[in-house]
């Protein structure tokens, strides 16, 4: 069954949304990994030190 041709503007919008999706997926993975690292750091060195470490990395608390 042949697929219907999609207009160029719609193709561009779909491509933009796919790129945004990949970027957000990468960002969420980075944030999950950062959260894991901060929790481990807090367990090992204390919550206050973990917050300082996170701020030093340039992340909001």
Coordinates of C-alpha atoms in Angstrom, one line a residue:
X1 CA 0.0 0.0 0.0
X2 CA 1.6 3.3 -1.0
X3 CA 2.0 6.1 1.5
X4 CA 0.5 9.5 1.0
X5 CA 3.1 12.2 0.2
X6 CA 3.6 14.6 3.0
X7 CA 4.0 18.3 2.3
X8 CA 7.5 19.8 2.7
X9 CA 6.4 22.1 5.6
X10 CA 4.9 19.1 7.5
X11 CA 8.1 17.1 6.9
X12 CA 10.2 19.9 8.3
X13 CA 7.9 20.2 11.4
X14 CA 8.1 16.4 11.9
X15 CA 11.9 16.5 11.6
X16 CA 12.1 19.4 14.1
X17 CA 9.9 17.5 16.6
X18 CA 12.1 14.3 16.2
X19 CA 15.2 16.4 16.9
X20 CA 13.6 18.0 19.9
X21 CA 12.6 14.5 21.2
X22 CA 16.2 13.2 20.9
X23 CA 17.5 16.3 22.6
X24 CA 15.0 16.0 25.5
X25 CA 15.8 12.3 25.8
X26 CA 19.5 13.0 26.1
X27 CA 18.8 15.8 28.6
X28 CA 16.7 13.5 30.8
X29 CA 19.4 10.8 30.7
X30 CA 22.0 13.4 31.8
X31 CA 19.7 14.6 34.6
X32 CA 19.0 11.1 35.9
X33 CA 22.8 10.3 35.9
X34 CA 23.5 13.6 37.7
X35 CA 20.8 12.8 40.3
X36 CA 22.3 9.3 40.9
X37 CA 25.8 10.9 41.3
X38 CA 24.5 13.5 43.8
X39 CA 22.7 10.9 45.9
X40 CA 25.8 8.7 46.0
X41 CA 27.9 11.8 46.9
X42 CA 25.4 12.8 49.6
X43 CA 25.5 9.3 51.1
X44 CA 29.3 9.2 51.2
X45 CA 30.1 12.8 52.1
X46 CA 26.9 14.4 53.4
X47 CA 24.0 16.4 52.0
X48 CA 25.6 19.8 52.4
X49 CA 28.8 18.7 50.6
X50 CA 26.7 17.2 47.9
X51 CA 24.9 20.5 47.4
X52 CA 28.2 22.3 47.3
X53 CA 29.5 19.8 44.7
X54 CA 26.4 20.2 42.6
X55 CA 26.6 24.0 42.7
X56 CA 30.3 23.8 41.7
X57 CA 29.3 21.8 38.7
X58 CA 27.0 24.7 37.7
X59 CA 23.7 23.0 38.4
X60 CA 20.7 24.5 40.3
X61 CA 19.7 23.1 43.6

